[in-house]
Coordinates of C-alpha atoms in Angstrom, one line a residue:
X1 CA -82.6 -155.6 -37.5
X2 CA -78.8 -156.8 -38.2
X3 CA -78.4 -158.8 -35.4
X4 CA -81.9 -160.8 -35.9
X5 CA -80.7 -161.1 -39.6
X6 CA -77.5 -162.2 -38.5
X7 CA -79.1 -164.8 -36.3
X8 CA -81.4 -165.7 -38.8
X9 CA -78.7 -166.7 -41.1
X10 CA -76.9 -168.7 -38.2
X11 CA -80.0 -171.3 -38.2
X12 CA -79.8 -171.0 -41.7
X13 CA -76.4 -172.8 -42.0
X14 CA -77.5 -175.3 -39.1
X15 CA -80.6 -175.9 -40.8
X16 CA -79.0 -176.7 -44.5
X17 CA -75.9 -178.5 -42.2
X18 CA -78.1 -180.7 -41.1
X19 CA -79.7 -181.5 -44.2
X20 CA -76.2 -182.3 -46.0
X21 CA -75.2 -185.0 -42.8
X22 CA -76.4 -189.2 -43.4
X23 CA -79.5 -189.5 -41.7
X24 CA -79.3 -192.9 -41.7
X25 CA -76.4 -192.7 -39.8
X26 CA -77.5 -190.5 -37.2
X27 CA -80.4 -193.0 -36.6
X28 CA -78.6 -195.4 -36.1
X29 CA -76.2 -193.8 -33.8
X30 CA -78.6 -192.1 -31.9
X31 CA -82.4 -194.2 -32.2
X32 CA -81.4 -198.1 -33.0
X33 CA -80.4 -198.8 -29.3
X34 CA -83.4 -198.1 -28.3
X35 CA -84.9 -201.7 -29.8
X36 CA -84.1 -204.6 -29.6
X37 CA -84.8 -205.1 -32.9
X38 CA -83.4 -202.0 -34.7
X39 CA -83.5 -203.1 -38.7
X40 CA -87.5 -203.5 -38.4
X41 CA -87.6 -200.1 -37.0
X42 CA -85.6 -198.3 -39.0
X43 CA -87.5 -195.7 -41.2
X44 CA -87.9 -196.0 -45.0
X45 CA -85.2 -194.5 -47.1
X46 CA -88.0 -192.1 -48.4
X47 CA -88.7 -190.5 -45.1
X48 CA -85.0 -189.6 -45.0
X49 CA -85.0 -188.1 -48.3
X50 CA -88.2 -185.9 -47.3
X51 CA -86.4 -185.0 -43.8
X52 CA -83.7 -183.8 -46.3
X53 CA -86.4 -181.8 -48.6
X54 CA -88.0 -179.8 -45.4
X55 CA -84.7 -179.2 -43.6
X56 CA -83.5 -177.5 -47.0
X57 CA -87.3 -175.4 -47.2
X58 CA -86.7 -174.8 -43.9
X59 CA -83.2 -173.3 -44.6
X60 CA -84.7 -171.8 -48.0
X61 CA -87.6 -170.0 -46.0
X62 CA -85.1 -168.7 -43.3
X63 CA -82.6 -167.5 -46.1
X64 CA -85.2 -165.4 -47.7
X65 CA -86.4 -164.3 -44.6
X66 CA -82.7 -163.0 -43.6
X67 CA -82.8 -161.1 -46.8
X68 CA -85.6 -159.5 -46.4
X69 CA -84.5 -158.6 -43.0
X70 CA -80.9 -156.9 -44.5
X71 CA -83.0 -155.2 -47.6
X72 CA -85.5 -153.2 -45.2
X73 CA -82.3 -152.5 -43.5
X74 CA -81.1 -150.7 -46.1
X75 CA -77.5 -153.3 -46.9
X76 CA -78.5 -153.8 -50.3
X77 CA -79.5 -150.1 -51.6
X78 CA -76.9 -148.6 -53.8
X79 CA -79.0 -145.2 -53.9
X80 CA -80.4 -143.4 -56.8
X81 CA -79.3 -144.7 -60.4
X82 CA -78.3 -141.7 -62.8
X83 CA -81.8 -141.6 -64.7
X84 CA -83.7 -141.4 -61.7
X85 CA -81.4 -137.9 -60.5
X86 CA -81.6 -136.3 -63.2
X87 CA -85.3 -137.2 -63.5
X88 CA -85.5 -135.1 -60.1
X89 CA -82.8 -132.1 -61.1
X90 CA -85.1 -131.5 -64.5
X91 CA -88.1 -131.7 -62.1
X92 CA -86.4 -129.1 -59.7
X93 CA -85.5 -127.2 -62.9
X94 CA -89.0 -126.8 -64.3
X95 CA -90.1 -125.8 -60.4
X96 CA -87.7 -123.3 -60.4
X97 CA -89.3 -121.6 -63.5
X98 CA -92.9 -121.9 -63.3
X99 CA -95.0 -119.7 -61.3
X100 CA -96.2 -122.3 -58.5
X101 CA -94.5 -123.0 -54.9
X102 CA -92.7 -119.4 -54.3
X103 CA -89.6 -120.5 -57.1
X104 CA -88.3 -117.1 -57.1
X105 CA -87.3 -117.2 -53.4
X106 CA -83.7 -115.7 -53.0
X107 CA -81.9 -114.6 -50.0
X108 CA -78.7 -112.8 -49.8
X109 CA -77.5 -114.8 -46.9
X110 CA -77.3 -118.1 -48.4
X111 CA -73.5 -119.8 -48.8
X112 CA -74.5 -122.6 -50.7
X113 CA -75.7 -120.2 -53.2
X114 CA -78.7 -118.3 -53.5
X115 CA -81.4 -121.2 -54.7
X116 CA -79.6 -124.6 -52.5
X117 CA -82.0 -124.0 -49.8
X118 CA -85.2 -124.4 -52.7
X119 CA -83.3 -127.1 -54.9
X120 CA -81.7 -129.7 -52.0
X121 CA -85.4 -130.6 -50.6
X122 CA -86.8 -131.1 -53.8
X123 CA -84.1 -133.8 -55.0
X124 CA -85.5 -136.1 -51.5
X125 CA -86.8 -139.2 -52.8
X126 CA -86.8 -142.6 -50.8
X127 CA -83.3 -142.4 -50.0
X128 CA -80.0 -141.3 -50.5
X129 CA -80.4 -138.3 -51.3
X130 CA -77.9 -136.3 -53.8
X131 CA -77.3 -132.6 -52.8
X132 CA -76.6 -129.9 -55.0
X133 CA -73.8 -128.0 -54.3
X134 CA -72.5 -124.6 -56.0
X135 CA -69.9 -125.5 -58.2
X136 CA -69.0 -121.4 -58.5
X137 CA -70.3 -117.9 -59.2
X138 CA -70.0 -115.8 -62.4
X139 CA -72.3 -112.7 -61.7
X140 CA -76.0 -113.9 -61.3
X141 CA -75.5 -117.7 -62.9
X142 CA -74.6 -120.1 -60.1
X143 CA -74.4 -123.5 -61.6
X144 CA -74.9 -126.4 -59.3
X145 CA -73.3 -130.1 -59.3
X146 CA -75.6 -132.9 -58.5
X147 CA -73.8 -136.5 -58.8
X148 CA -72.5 -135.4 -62.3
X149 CA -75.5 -133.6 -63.6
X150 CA -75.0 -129.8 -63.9
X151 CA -78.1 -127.3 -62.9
X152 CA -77.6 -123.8 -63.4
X153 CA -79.7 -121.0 -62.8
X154 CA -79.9 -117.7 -63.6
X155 CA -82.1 -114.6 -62.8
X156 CA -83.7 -113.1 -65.7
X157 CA -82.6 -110.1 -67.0
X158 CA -83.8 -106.6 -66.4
X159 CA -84.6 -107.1 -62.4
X160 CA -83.9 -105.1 -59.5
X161 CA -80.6 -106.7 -57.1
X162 CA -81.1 -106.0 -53.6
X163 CA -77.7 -107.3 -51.9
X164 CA -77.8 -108.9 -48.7
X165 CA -81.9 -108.7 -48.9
X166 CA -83.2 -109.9 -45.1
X167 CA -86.6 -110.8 -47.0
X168 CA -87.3 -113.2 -50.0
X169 CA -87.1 -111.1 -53.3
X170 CA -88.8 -112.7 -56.1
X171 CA -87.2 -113.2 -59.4
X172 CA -88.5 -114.8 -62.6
X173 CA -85.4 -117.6 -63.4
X174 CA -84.1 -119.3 -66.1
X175 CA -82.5 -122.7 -65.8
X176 CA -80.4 -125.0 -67.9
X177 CA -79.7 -128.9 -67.4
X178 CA -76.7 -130.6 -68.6
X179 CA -75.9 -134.3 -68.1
X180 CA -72.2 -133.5 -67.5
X181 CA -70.1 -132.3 -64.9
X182 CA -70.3 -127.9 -64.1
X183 CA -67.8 -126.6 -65.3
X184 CA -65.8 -122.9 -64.5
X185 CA -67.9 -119.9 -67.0
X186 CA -66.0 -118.1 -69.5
X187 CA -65.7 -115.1 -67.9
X188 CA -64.3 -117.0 -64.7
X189 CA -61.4 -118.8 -67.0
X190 CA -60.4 -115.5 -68.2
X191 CA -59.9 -114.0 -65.3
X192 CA -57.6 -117.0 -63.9
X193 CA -55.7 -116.4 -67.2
X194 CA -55.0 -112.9 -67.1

């Protein structure tokens, strides 16, 4: 689709060039010694201004159509805006802790945390996608970064811990959205200061 944009775009400089030349001058150089009699022949000055009109609709249409051509391309996407993500991470948060599509699945084989394999298909939307990746661990709470929006989740208390389950457990969750970037849990920073 680039190259036919890129060739569209080609006529669409030759197109507007040859709107911008004298067409006066190119009649005469190329059509008046044809006749004998060139000035009687020669067309009116407002059938070279509406040669110049169409060649630059002509250039117009082709323009627009090379533009069209780069935007289902994709050139001209710039991804989702910040409103729109964390639009989908409150979405994925409220998933998470109702009772509908299996939101308590965890699995103790997971490395990008124990809920990245539920969260990172549910932020898809036209395209590019963000991806939520665990920015640490502090006991059961595993906080996740998407594009500057923190998502952390965290198993309700009072639930049996099967580590290293090979099945799905199911846990009722609790989540928490924050329009800012994760940061380390208090219980995290401690440790690194002691």
């Amino acid at each position: 689709m680039i190259g036919a944009a890129v060739f569209t775009a080609l006529f669409t400089l030759a197109f507007f060039a040859f709107a911008l030349v004298d067409h006066r001058k190119l009649w005469w150089h190329f059509q008046a010694g044809r006749f004998d009699n060139p000035e009687q022949h020669e067309p009116s000055p407002a059938s070279f201004k509406w040669r110049r009109v169409a060649l630059v609709g002509v250039a117009a249409f082709l323009a627009w159509q090379c533009v069209g051509m780069l935007r289902l391309e994709g050139v001209f996407d710039s991804g989702p805006d910040h409103g729109e993500i964390l639009e989908r991470v409150e979405s994925v948060a409220a998933d998470l802790e109702t009772a509908k599509d299996g939101r308590y699945k965890l699995s103790g084989l997971e490395r990008e945390g124990s809920w990245g394999s539920f969260i990172n298909p549910r932020l898809q939307g036209p395209g590019n996608d963000p991806i939520a990746t665990l920015a640490s661990k502090s006991g059961d709470e595993e906080p996740y970064a998407v594009d500057g929006i923190c998502l952390t989740v965290t198993p309700m208390p009072g639930q049996s811990k099967q580590a290293y389950a090979m099945g799905n457990l199911m846990y009722g969750l609790k989540t928490d959205v924050t329009d800012s970037a994760c940061e380390q849990s208090e219980h995290i920073n401690r440790l690194g200061g002691m």
